[in-house]
Amino acid sequence: MSEARTAAGELGSQLQQALQAAIAEGGPVAGIEVCRHQAPQIAETISDEQLQVGRTSLKVRNPDNAPDRWETRAMEDFERRLAAGKAPGEIESFAIRNDGERRYGHWMKAIPTQPLCTACHGSDISPAVADAIEAAYPDDQARGYSVGELRGAFSVEVALD
Ligand code: HEC
């Protein structure tokens, strides 16, 4: 699963770089555009026929990122491991899955909430940011997070045959 790990690492670092640059230049409202347009684009660039990388959460902002049942159970298990004292950076999960048509390895890794994230995912979001989020994501559930909580997970599927 080293290619899954590399893909998730790439998505995480490219996104964080783009986000930090946009926020430094135009504030968090500009950052929303990065998350909205560049996140799926970066994920697509890193993905290919054999490997798909994305992000999901138990409380999604974009319904397109909603988890399937296995991902939901994996993240519920991540929450239990975090509560039991495991370091968030070490929480991950892997299974061989079979959807009837293909076999694939499914790897997930916890994404902890960092200070940078709370501008858009915390409980004290500025009115301008809240307005921009509501305009683009009327069903947003991804707020109220504190630093250290699990915001979600990287999810990588790698085709096995
Ligand atoms: C500038 C605002 C902003 C900041 C800062 C921000 N996010 Fe987001 N985040 C968003 C938006 C907007 C989306 C929806 C993206 C989409 O449409 O796919 C999102 C989506 C996500 C998702 C995908 C699941 C979902 O809820 O749809 C994860 C996981 C996530 N963010 C984690 C983080 C983490 C971790 C940080 C801090 C390192 C962070 N975000 C910082 C705005 C932000």
JSON list of C-alpha atoms and ligand atoms in Angstrom, two decimals:
[
{"chain": "A", "resi": 1, "resn": "MET", "atom": "CA", "xyz": [0.00, 0.00, 0.00]},
{"chain": "A", "resi": 2, "resn": "SER", "atom": "CA", "xyz": [2.96, 2.34, -0.33]},
{"chain": "A", "resi": 3, "resn": "GLU", "atom": "CA", "xyz": [1.43, 3.92, -3.46]},
{"chain": "A", "resi": 4, "resn": "ALA", "atom": "CA", "xyz": [-1.77, 4.65, -1.49]},
{"chain": "A", "resi": 5, "resn": "ARG", "atom": "CA", "xyz": [0.25, 6.30, 1.25]},
{"chain": "A", "resi": 6, "resn": "THR", "atom": "CA", "xyz": [2.18, 8.38, -1.29]},
{"chain": "A", "resi": 7, "resn": "ALA", "atom": "CA", "xyz": [-1.02, 9.47, -3.06]},
{"chain": "A", "resi": 8, "resn": "ALA", "atom": "CA", "xyz": [-2.69, 10.57, 0.18]},
{"chain": "A", "resi": 9, "resn": "GLY", "atom": "CA", "xyz": [0.47, 12.38, 1.24]},
{"chain": "A", "resi": 10, "resn": "GLU", "atom": "CA", "xyz": [0.62, 14.19, -2.11]},
{"chain": "A", "resi": 11, "resn": "LEU", "atom": "CA", "xyz": [-3.03, 15.26, -1.93]},
{"chain": "A", "resi": 12, "resn": "GLY", "atom": "CA", "xyz": [-2.58, 16.47, 1.64]},
{"chain": "A", "resi": 13, "resn": "SER", "atom": "CA", "xyz": [0.57, 18.49, 1.02]},
{"chain": "A", "resi": 14, "resn": "GLN", "atom": "CA", "xyz": [-0.46, 19.99, -2.34]},
{"chain": "A", "resi": 15, "resn": "LEU", "atom": "CA", "xyz": [-3.81, 21.03, -0.91]},
{"chain": "A", "resi": 16, "resn": "GLN", "atom": "CA", "xyz": [-2.34, 22.50, 2.22]},
{"chain": "A", "resi": 17, "resn": "GLN", "atom": "CA", "xyz": [0.19, 24.50, 0.18]},
{"chain": "A", "resi": 18, "resn": "ALA", "atom": "CA", "xyz": [-2.48, 25.88, -2.17]},
{"chain": "A", "resi": 19, "resn": "LEU", "atom": "CA", "xyz": [-4.74, 26.66, 0.79]},
{"chain": "A", "resi": 20, "resn": "GLN", "atom": "CA", "xyz": [-2.06, 28.48, 2.78]},
{"chain": "A", "resi": 21, "resn": "ALA", "atom": "CA", "xyz": [-1.04, 30.54, -0.26]},
{"chain": "A", "resi": 22, "resn": "ALA", "atom": "CA", "xyz": [-4.65, 31.54, -1.02]},
{"chain": "A", "resi": 23, "resn": "ILE", "atom": "CA", "xyz": [-5.39, 32.45, 2.61]},
{"chain": "A", "resi": 24, "resn": "ALA", "atom": "CA", "xyz": [-2.18, 34.50, 2.88]},
{"chain": "A", "resi": 25, "resn": "GLU", "atom": "CA", "xyz": [-3.20, 36.45, -0.21]},
{"chain": "A", "resi": 26, "resn": "GLY", "atom": "CA", "xyz": [-6.98, 36.77, 0.06]},
{"chain": "A", "resi": 27, "resn": "GLY", "atom": "CA", "xyz": [-8.00, 35.47, 3.49]},
{"chain": "A", "resi": 28, "resn": "PRO", "atom": "CA", "xyz": [-10.17, 32.43, 4.29]},
{"chain": "A", "resi": 29, "resn": "VAL", "atom": "CA", "xyz": [-12.88, 33.36, 1.77]},
{"chain": "A", "resi": 30, "resn": "ALA", "atom": "CA", "xyz": [-10.27, 32.93, -0.99]},
{"chain": "A", "resi": 31, "resn": "GLY", "atom": "CA", "xyz": [-9.32, 29.61, 0.61]},
{"chain": "A", "resi": 32, "resn": "ILE", "atom": "CA", "xyz": [-12.84, 28.29, 0.09]},
{"chain": "A", "resi": 33, "resn": "GLU", "atom": "CA", "xyz": [-12.34, 28.54, -3.67]},
{"chain": "A", "resi": 34, "resn": "VAL", "atom": "CA", "xyz": [-9.19, 26.41, -3.35]},
{"chain": "A", "resi": 35, "resn": "CYS", "atom": "CA", "xyz": [-11.06, 23.73, -1.37]},
{"chain": "A", "resi": 36, "resn": "ARG", "atom": "CA", "xyz": [-13.98, 23.84, -3.73]},
{"chain": "A", "resi": 37, "resn": "HIS", "atom": "CA", "xyz": [-12.21, 23.78, -7.09]},
{"chain": "A", "resi": 38, "resn": "GLN", "atom": "CA", "xyz": [-8.61, 22.73, -6.55]},
{"chain": "A", "resi": 39, "resn": "ALA", "atom": "CA", "xyz": [-9.21, 19.87, -4.07]},
{"chain": "A", "resi": 40, "resn": "PRO", "atom": "CA", "xyz": [-11.11, 17.72, -6.60]},
{"chain": "A", "resi": 41, "resn": "GLN", "atom": "CA", "xyz": [-8.67, 18.78, -9.35]},
{"chain": "A", "resi": 42, "resn": "ILE", "atom": "CA", "xyz": [-5.57, 17.83, -7.37]},
{"chain": "A", "resi": 43, "resn": "ALA", "atom": "CA", "xyz": [-7.20, 14.51, -6.39]},
{"chain": "A", "resi": 44, "resn": "GLU", "atom": "CA", "xyz": [-7.94, 13.81, -10.05]},
{"chain": "A", "resi": 45, "resn": "THR", "atom": "CA", "xyz": [-4.38, 14.60, -11.13]},
{"chain": "A", "resi": 46, "resn": "ILE", "atom": "CA", "xyz": [-2.99, 12.18, -8.58]},
{"chain": "A", "resi": 47, "resn": "SER", "atom": "CA", "xyz": [-5.55, 9.46, -9.38]},
{"chain": "A", "resi": 48, "resn": "ASP", "atom": "CA", "xyz": [-5.40, 7.16, -12.42]},
{"chain": "A", "resi": 49, "resn": "GLU", "atom": "CA", "xyz": [-7.17, 3.99, -13.59]},
{"chain": "A", "resi": 50, "resn": "GLN", "atom": "CA", "xyz": [-5.53, 1.89, -10.89]},
{"chain": "A", "resi": 51, "resn": "LEU", "atom": "CA", "xyz": [-5.71, 4.30, -7.98]},
{"chain": "A", "resi": 52, "resn": "GLN", "atom": "CA", "xyz": [-8.33, 6.77, -6.78]},
{"chain": "A", "resi": 53, "resn": "VAL", "atom": "CA", "xyz": [-7.68, 9.16, -3.94]},
{"chain": "A", "resi": 54, "resn": "GLY", "atom": "CA", "xyz": [-10.20, 11.38, -2.18]},
{"chain": "A", "resi": 55, "resn": "ARG", "atom": "CA", "xyz": [-11.32, 12.76, 1.16]},
{"chain": "A", "resi": 56, "resn": "THR", "atom": "CA", "xyz": [-14.35, 11.92, 3.22]},
{"chain": "A", "resi": 57, "resn": "SER", "atom": "CA", "xyz": [-15.82, 12.54, 6.67]},
{"chain": "A", "resi": 58, "resn": "LEU", "atom": "CA", "xyz": [-18.58, 11.47, 9.05]},
{"chain": "A", "resi": 59, "resn": "LYS", "atom": "CA", "xyz": [-19.90, 15.05, 8.67]},
{"chain": "A", "resi": 60, "resn": "VAL", "atom": "CA", "xyz": [-19.30, 16.25, 5.12]},
{"chain": "A", "resi": 61, "resn": "ARG", "atom": "CA", "xyz": [-19.36, 19.72, 3.70]},
{"chain": "A", "resi": 62, "resn": "ASN", "atom": "CA", "xyz": [-19.75, 18.52, 0.10]},
{"chain": "A", "resi": 63, "resn": "PRO", "atom": "CA", "xyz": [-22.25, 15.64, -0.24]},
{"chain": "A", "resi": 64, "resn": "ASP", "atom": "CA", "xyz": [-20.08, 14.30, -3.12]},
{"chain": "A", "resi": 65, "resn": "ASN", "atom": "CA", "xyz": [-17.53, 13.38, -0.44]},
{"chain": "A", "resi": 66, "resn": "ALA", "atom": "CA", "xyz": [-20.00, 11.30, 1.60]},
{"chain": "A", "resi": 67, "resn": "PRO", "atom": "CA", "xyz": [-18.60, 7.97, 2.84]},
{"chain": "A", "resi": 68, "resn": "ASP", "atom": "CA", "xyz": [-19.87, 4.51, 1.89]},
{"chain": "A", "resi": 69, "resn": "ARG", "atom": "CA", "xyz": [-20.72, 2.03, 4.67]},
{"chain": "A", "resi": 70, "resn": "TRP", "atom": "CA", "xyz": [-17.23, 0.59, 4.97]},
{"chain": "A", "resi": 71, "resn": "GLU", "atom": "CA", "xyz": [-15.72, 4.10, 5.14]},
{"chain": "A", "resi": 72, "resn": "THR", "atom": "CA", "xyz": [-18.28, 5.11, 7.77]},
{"chain": "A", "resi": 73, "resn": "ARG", "atom": "CA", "xyz": [-17.41, 2.10, 9.94]},
{"chain": "A", "resi": 74, "resn": "ALA", "atom": "CA", "xyz": [-13.68, 2.74, 9.47]},
{"chain": "A", "resi": 75, "resn": "MET", "atom": "CA", "xyz": [-14.05, 6.36, 10.63]},
{"chain": "A", "resi": 76, "resn": "GLU", "atom": "CA", "xyz": [-16.22, 5.34, 13.61]},
{"chain": "A", "resi": 77, "resn": "ASP", "atom": "CA", "xyz": [-13.40, 3.00, 14.54]},
{"chain": "A", "resi": 78, "resn": "PHE", "atom": "CA", "xyz": [-10.89, 5.88, 14.09]},
{"chain": "A", "resi": 79, "resn": "GLU", "atom": "CA", "xyz": [-12.93, 7.91, 16.61]},
{"chain": "A", "resi": 80, "resn": "ARG", "atom": "CA", "xyz": [-12.75, 5.04, 19.12]},
{"chain": "A", "resi": 81, "resn": "ARG", "atom": "CA", "xyz": [-8.99, 4.70, 18.65]},
{"chain": "A", "resi": 82, "resn": "LEU", "atom": "CA", "xyz": [-8.52, 8.47, 19.10]},
{"chain": "A", "resi": 83, "resn": "ALA", "atom": "CA", "xyz": [-10.64, 8.38, 22.28]},
{"chain": "A", "resi": 84, "resn": "ALA", "atom": "CA", "xyz": [-8.48, 5.48, 23.54]},
{"chain": "A", "resi": 85, "resn": "GLY", "atom": "CA", "xyz": [-5.41, 7.73, 23.28]},
{"chain": "A", "resi": 86, "resn": "LYS", "atom": "CA", "xyz": [-3.94, 6.78, 19.90]},
{"chain": "A", "resi": 87, "resn": "ALA", "atom": "CA", "xyz": [-2.06, 9.62, 18.14]},
{"chain": "A", "resi": 88, "resn": "PRO", "atom": "CA", "xyz": [-4.22, 10.87, 15.23]},
{"chain": "A", "resi": 89, "resn": "GLY", "atom": "CA", "xyz": [-1.28, 10.77, 12.82]},
{"chain": "A", "resi": 90, "resn": "GLU", "atom": "CA", "xyz": [-1.00, 7.01, 13.34]},
{"chain": "A", "resi": 91, "resn": "ILE", "atom": "CA", "xyz": [-4.63, 6.06, 12.80]},
{"chain": "A", "resi": 92, "resn": "GLU", "atom": "CA", "xyz": [-5.27, 4.19, 9.56]},
{"chain": "A", "resi": 93, "resn": "SER", "atom": "CA", "xyz": [-7.13, 1.20, 8.23]},
{"chain": "A", "resi": 94, "resn": "PHE", "atom": "CA", "xyz": [-6.85, -1.22, 5.32]},
{"chain": "A", "resi": 95, "resn": "ALA", "atom": "CA", "xyz": [-9.07, -3.89, 3.79]},
{"chain": "A", "resi": 96, "resn": "ILE", "atom": "CA", "xyz": [-9.30, -5.90, 0.60]},
{"chain": "A", "resi": 97, "resn": "ARG", "atom": "CA", "xyz": [-12.74, -5.19, -0.82]},
{"chain": "A", "resi": 98, "resn": "ASN", "atom": "CA", "xyz": [-14.73, -6.77, -3.59]},
{"chain": "A", "resi": 99, "resn": "ASP", "atom": "CA", "xyz": [-17.72, -4.99, -5.13]},
{"chain": "A", "resi": 100, "resn": "GLY", "atom": "CA", "xyz": [-18.72, -7.94, -7.32]},
{"chain": "A", "resi": 101, "resn": "GLU", "atom": "CA", "xyz": [-16.88, -6.58, -10.34]},
{"chain": "A", "resi": 102, "resn": "ARG", "atom": "CA", "xyz": [-13.40, -5.89, -9.09]},
{"chain": "A", "resi": 103, "resn": "ARG", "atom": "CA", "xyz": [-11.10, -6.44, -6.17]},
{"chain": "A", "resi": 104, "resn": "TYR", "atom": "CA", "xyz": [-9.35, -3.49, -4.65]},
{"chain": "A", "resi": 105, "resn": "GLY", "atom": "CA", "xyz": [-7.33, -2.50, -1.65]},
{"chain": "A", "resi": 106, "resn": "HIS", "atom": "CA", "xyz": [-9.01, 0.26, 0.34]},
{"chain": "A", "resi": 107, "resn": "TRP", "atom": "CA", "xyz": [-6.76, 2.29, 2.61]},
{"chain": "A", "resi": 108, "resn": "MET", "atom": "CA", "xyz": [-7.84, 5.14, 4.85]},
{"chain": "A", "resi": 109, "resn": "LYS", "atom": "CA", "xyz": [-5.91, 7.53, 7.03]},
{"chain": "A", "resi": 110, "resn": "ALA", "atom": "CA", "xyz": [-7.28, 9.89, 9.69]},
{"chain": "A", "resi": 111, "resn": "ILE", "atom": "CA", "xyz": [-7.06, 13.66, 9.07]},
{"chain": "A", "resi": 112, "resn": "PRO", "atom": "CA", "xyz": [-6.82, 15.58, 12.35]},
{"chain": "A", "resi": 113, "resn": "THR", "atom": "CA", "xyz": [-8.12, 19.14, 12.70]},
{"chain": "A", "resi": 114, "resn": "GLN", "atom": "CA", "xyz": [-5.25, 21.63, 12.83]},
{"chain": "A", "resi": 115, "resn": "PRO", "atom": "CA", "xyz": [-5.36, 25.32, 13.82]},
{"chain": "A", "resi": 116, "resn": "LEU", "atom": "CA", "xyz": [-5.48, 26.36, 10.11]},
{"chain": "A", "resi": 117, "resn": "CYS", "atom": "CA", "xyz": [-8.66, 24.32, 9.60]},
{"chain": "A", "resi": 118, "resn": "THR", "atom": "CA", "xyz": [-10.79, 25.99, 12.25]},
{"chain": "A", "resi": 119, "resn": "ALA", "atom": "CA", "xyz": [-11.25, 29.17, 10.17]},
{"chain": "A", "resi": 120, "resn": "CYS", "atom": "CA", "xyz": [-13.64, 27.12, 8.01]},
{"chain": "A", "resi": 121, "resn": "HIS", "atom": "CA", "xyz": [-14.43, 24.02, 10.10]},
{"chain": "A", "resi": 122, "resn": "GLY", "atom": "CA", "xyz": [-14.38, 25.39, 13.68]},
{"chain": "A", "resi": 123, "resn": "SER", "atom": "CA", "xyz": [-17.19, 26.75, 15.83]},
{"chain": "A", "resi": 124, "resn": "ASP", "atom": "CA", "xyz": [-16.17, 30.41, 15.58]},
{"chain": "A", "resi": 125, "resn": "ILE", "atom": "CA", "xyz": [-16.33, 31.07, 11.82]},
{"chain": "A", "resi": 126, "resn": "SER", "atom": "CA", "xyz": [-16.32, 34.70, 10.64]},
{"chain": "A", "resi": 127, "resn": "PRO", "atom": "CA", "xyz": [-19.59, 35.92, 9.08]},
{"chain": "A", "resi": 128, "resn": "ALA", "atom": "CA", "xyz": [-17.96, 36.45, 5.66]},
{"chain": "A", "resi": 129, "resn": "VAL", "atom": "CA", "xyz": [-16.63, 32.89, 5.61]},
{"chain": "A", "resi": 130, "resn": "ALA", "atom": "CA", "xyz": [-19.92, 31.48, 6.90]},
{"chain": "A", "resi": 131, "resn": "ASP", "atom": "CA", "xyz": [-21.82, 33.32, 4.13]},
{"chain": "A", "resi": 132, "resn": "ALA", "atom": "CA", "xyz": [-19.50, 32.02, 1.42]},
{"chain": "A", "resi": 133, "resn": "ILE", "atom": "CA", "xyz": [-19.77, 28.44, 2.77]},
{"chain": "A", "resi": 134, "resn": "GLU", "atom": "CA", "xyz": [-23.55, 28.61, 2.97]},
{"chain": "A", "resi": 135, "resn": "ALA", "atom": "CA", "xyz": [-23.81, 29.94, -0.58]},
{"chain": "A", "resi": 136, "resn": "ALA", "atom": "CA", "xyz": [-21.77, 27.04, -1.99]},
{"chain": "A", "resi": 137, "resn": "TYR", "atom": "CA", "xyz": [-22.78, 24.26, 0.45]},
{"chain": "A", "resi": 138, "resn": "PRO", "atom": "CA", "xyz": [-26.35, 24.66, 1.71]},
{"chain": "A", "resi": 139, "resn": "ASP", "atom": "CA", "xyz": [-26.17, 21.24, 3.45]},
{"chain": "A", "resi": 140, "resn": "ASP", "atom": "CA", "xyz": [-22.81, 21.85, 5.17]},
{"chain": "A", "resi": 141, "resn": "GLN", "atom": "CA", "xyz": [-22.26, 19.65, 8.25]},
{"chain": "A", "resi": 142, "resn": "ALA", "atom": "CA", "xyz": [-18.51, 20.21, 8.59]},
{"chain": "A", "resi": 143, "resn": "ARG", "atom": "CA", "xyz": [-18.38, 22.79, 11.39]},
{"chain": "A", "resi": 144, "resn": "GLY", "atom": "CA", "xyz": [-17.81, 22.85, 15.11]},
{"chain": "A", "resi": 145, "resn": "TYR", "atom": "CA", "xyz": [-14.48, 21.01, 15.06]},
{"chain": "A", "resi": 146, "resn": "SER", "atom": "CA", "xyz": [-11.76, 21.69, 17.65]},
{"chain": "A", "resi": 147, "resn": "VAL", "atom": "CA", "xyz": [-8.03, 21.24, 17.10]},
{"chain": "A", "resi": 148, "resn": "GLY", "atom": "CA", "xyz": [-7.10, 17.58, 17.58]},
{"chain": "A", "resi": 149, "resn": "GLU", "atom": "CA", "xyz": [-10.50, 16.16, 16.64]},
{"chain": "A", "resi": 150, "resn": "LEU", "atom": "CA", "xyz": [-10.81, 14.04, 13.51]},
{"chain": "A", "resi": 151, "resn": "ARG", "atom": "CA", "xyz": [-12.01, 16.18, 10.59]},
{"chain": "A", "resi": 152, "resn": "GLY", "atom": "CA", "xyz": [-12.17, 13.21, 8.27]},
{"chain": "A", "resi": 153, "resn": "ALA", "atom": "CA", "xyz": [-9.96, 10.82, 6.36]},
{"chain": "A", "resi": 154, "resn": "PHE", "atom": "CA", "xyz": [-8.05, 10.30, 3.16]},
{"chain": "A", "resi": 155, "resn": "SER", "atom": "CA", "xyz": [-9.52, 7.39, 1.25]},
{"chain": "A", "resi": 156, "resn": "VAL", "atom": "CA", "xyz": [-7.52, 5.57, -1.40]},
{"chain": "A", "resi": 157, "resn": "GLU", "atom": "CA", "xyz": [-8.68, 2.65, -3.55]},
{"chain": "A", "resi": 158, "resn": "VAL", "atom": "CA", "xyz": [-6.07, 0.62, -5.43]},
{"chain": "A", "resi": 159, "resn": "ALA", "atom": "CA", "xyz": [-7.21, -1.90, -8.07]},
{"chain": "A", "resi": 160, "resn": "LEU", "atom": "CA", "xyz": [-5.82, -5.39, -7.43]},
{"chain": "A", "resi": 161, "resn": "ASP", "atom": "CA", "xyz": [-6.65, -7.15, -10.67]},
{"chain": "B", "resi": 1, "resn": "HEC", "atom": "C1", "xyz": [-10.74, 28.29, 3.55]},
{"chain": "B", "resi": 1, "resn": "HEC", "atom": "C2", "xyz": [-11.69, 27.39, 4.13]},
{"chain": "B", "resi": 1, "resn": "HEC", "atom": "C3", "xyz": [-11.19, 26.01, 4.51]},
{"chain": "B", "resi": 1, "resn": "HEC", "atom": "C4", "xyz": [-10.10, 25.69, 5.28]},
{"chain": "B", "resi": 1, "resn": "HEC", "atom": "C5", "xyz": [-9.11, 26.63, 5.94]},
{"chain": "B", "resi": 1, "resn": "HEC", "atom": "C6", "xyz": [-10.11, 24.25, 5.37]},
{"chain": "B", "resi": 1, "resn": "HEC", "atom": "N1", "xyz": [-11.15, 23.71, 4.69]},
{"chain": "B", "resi": 1, "resn": "HEC", "atom": "FE1", "xyz": [-11.66, 21.75, 4.56]},
{"chain": "B", "resi": 1, "resn": "HEC", "atom": "N2", "xyz": [-13.12, 22.19, 3.28]},
{"chain": "B", "resi": 1, "resn": "HEC", "atom": "C7", "xyz": [-13.47, 23.46, 2.86]},
{"chain": "B", "resi": 1, "resn": "HEC", "atom": "C8", "xyz": [-14.43, 23.35, 1.78]},
{"chain": "B", "resi": 1, "resn": "HEC", "atom": "C9", "xyz": [-15.04, 24.53, 1.02]},
{"chain": "B", "resi": 1, "resn": "HEC", "atom": "C10", "xyz": [-14.65, 21.98, 1.57]},
{"chain": "B", "resi": 1, "resn": "HEC", "atom": "C11", "xyz": [-15.54, 21.32, 0.53]},
{"chain": "B", "resi": 1, "resn": "HEC", "atom": "C12", "xyz": [-14.63, 20.88, -0.64]},
{"chain": "B", "resi": 1, "resn": "HEC", "atom": "C13", "xyz": [-15.35, 20.17, -1.74]},
{"chain": "B", "resi": 1, "resn": "HEC", "atom": "O1", "xyz": [-16.31, 20.75, -2.31]},
{"chain": "B", "resi": 1, "resn": "HEC", "atom": "O2", "xyz": [-14.95, 19.02, -2.05]},
{"chain": "B", "resi": 1, "resn": "HEC", "atom": "C14", "xyz": [-13.81, 21.28, 2.53]},
{"chain": "B", "resi": 1, "resn": "HEC", "atom": "C15", "xyz": [-13.76, 19.91, 2.61]},
{"chain": "B", "resi": 1, "resn": "HEC", "atom": "C16", "xyz": [-12.93, 19.21, 3.46]},
{"chain": "B", "resi": 1, "resn": "HEC", "atom": "C17", "xyz": [-12.87, 17.76, 3.55]},
{"chain": "B", "resi": 1, "resn": "HEC", "atom": "C18", "xyz": [-13.64, 16.76, 2.70]},
{"chain": "B", "resi": 1, "resn": "HEC", "atom": "C19", "xyz": [-14.88, 16.24, 3.37]},
{"chain": "B", "resi": 1, "resn": "HEC", "atom": "C20", "xyz": [-16.03, 17.23, 3.38]},
{"chain": "B", "resi": 1, "resn": "HEC", "atom": "O3", "xyz": [-16.34, 17.72, 4.48]},
{"chain": "B", "resi": 1, "resn": "HEC", "atom": "O4", "xyz": [-16.62, 17.51, 2.31]},
{"chain": "B", "resi": 1, "resn": "HEC", "atom": "C21", "xyz": [-11.94, 17.47, 4.50]},
{"chain": "B", "resi": 1, "resn": "HEC", "atom": "C22", "xyz": [-11.53, 16.09, 4.99]},
{"chain": "B", "resi": 1, "resn": "HEC", "atom": "C23", "xyz": [-11.41, 18.74, 4.96]},
{"chain": "B", "resi": 1, "resn": "HEC", "atom": "N3", "xyz": [-12.03, 19.77, 4.33]},
{"chain": "B", "resi": 1, "resn": "HEC", "atom": "C24", "xyz": [-10.41, 18.86, 5.91]},
{"chain": "B", "resi": 1, "resn": "HEC", "atom": "C25", "xyz": [-9.76, 20.06, 6.20]},
{"chain": "B", "resi": 1, "resn": "HEC", "atom": "C26", "xyz": [-8.59, 20.13, 7.04]},
{"chain": "B", "resi": 1, "resn": "HEC", "atom": "C27", "xyz": [-7.93, 18.97, 7.75]},
{"chain": "B", "resi": 1, "resn": "HEC", "atom": "C28", "xyz": [-8.21, 21.45, 7.06]},
{"chain": "B", "resi": 1, "resn": "HEC", "atom": "C29", "xyz": [-7.01, 22.05, 7.72]},
{"chain": "B", "resi": 1, "resn": "HEC", "atom": "C30", "xyz": [-5.71, 21.51, 7.35]},
{"chain": "B", "resi": 1, "resn": "HEC", "atom": "C31", "xyz": [-9.17, 22.18, 6.24]},
{"chain": "B", "resi": 1, "resn": "HEC", "atom": "N4", "xyz": [-10.10, 21.30, 5.74]},
{"chain": "B", "resi": 1, "resn": "HEC", "atom": "C32", "xyz": [-9.14, 23.54, 6.05]},
{"chain": "B", "resi": 1, "resn": "HEC", "atom": "C33", "xyz": [-12.99, 24.64, 3.36]},
{"chain": "B", "resi": 1, "resn": "HEC", "atom": "C34", "xyz": [-11.84, 24.76, 4.14]}
]
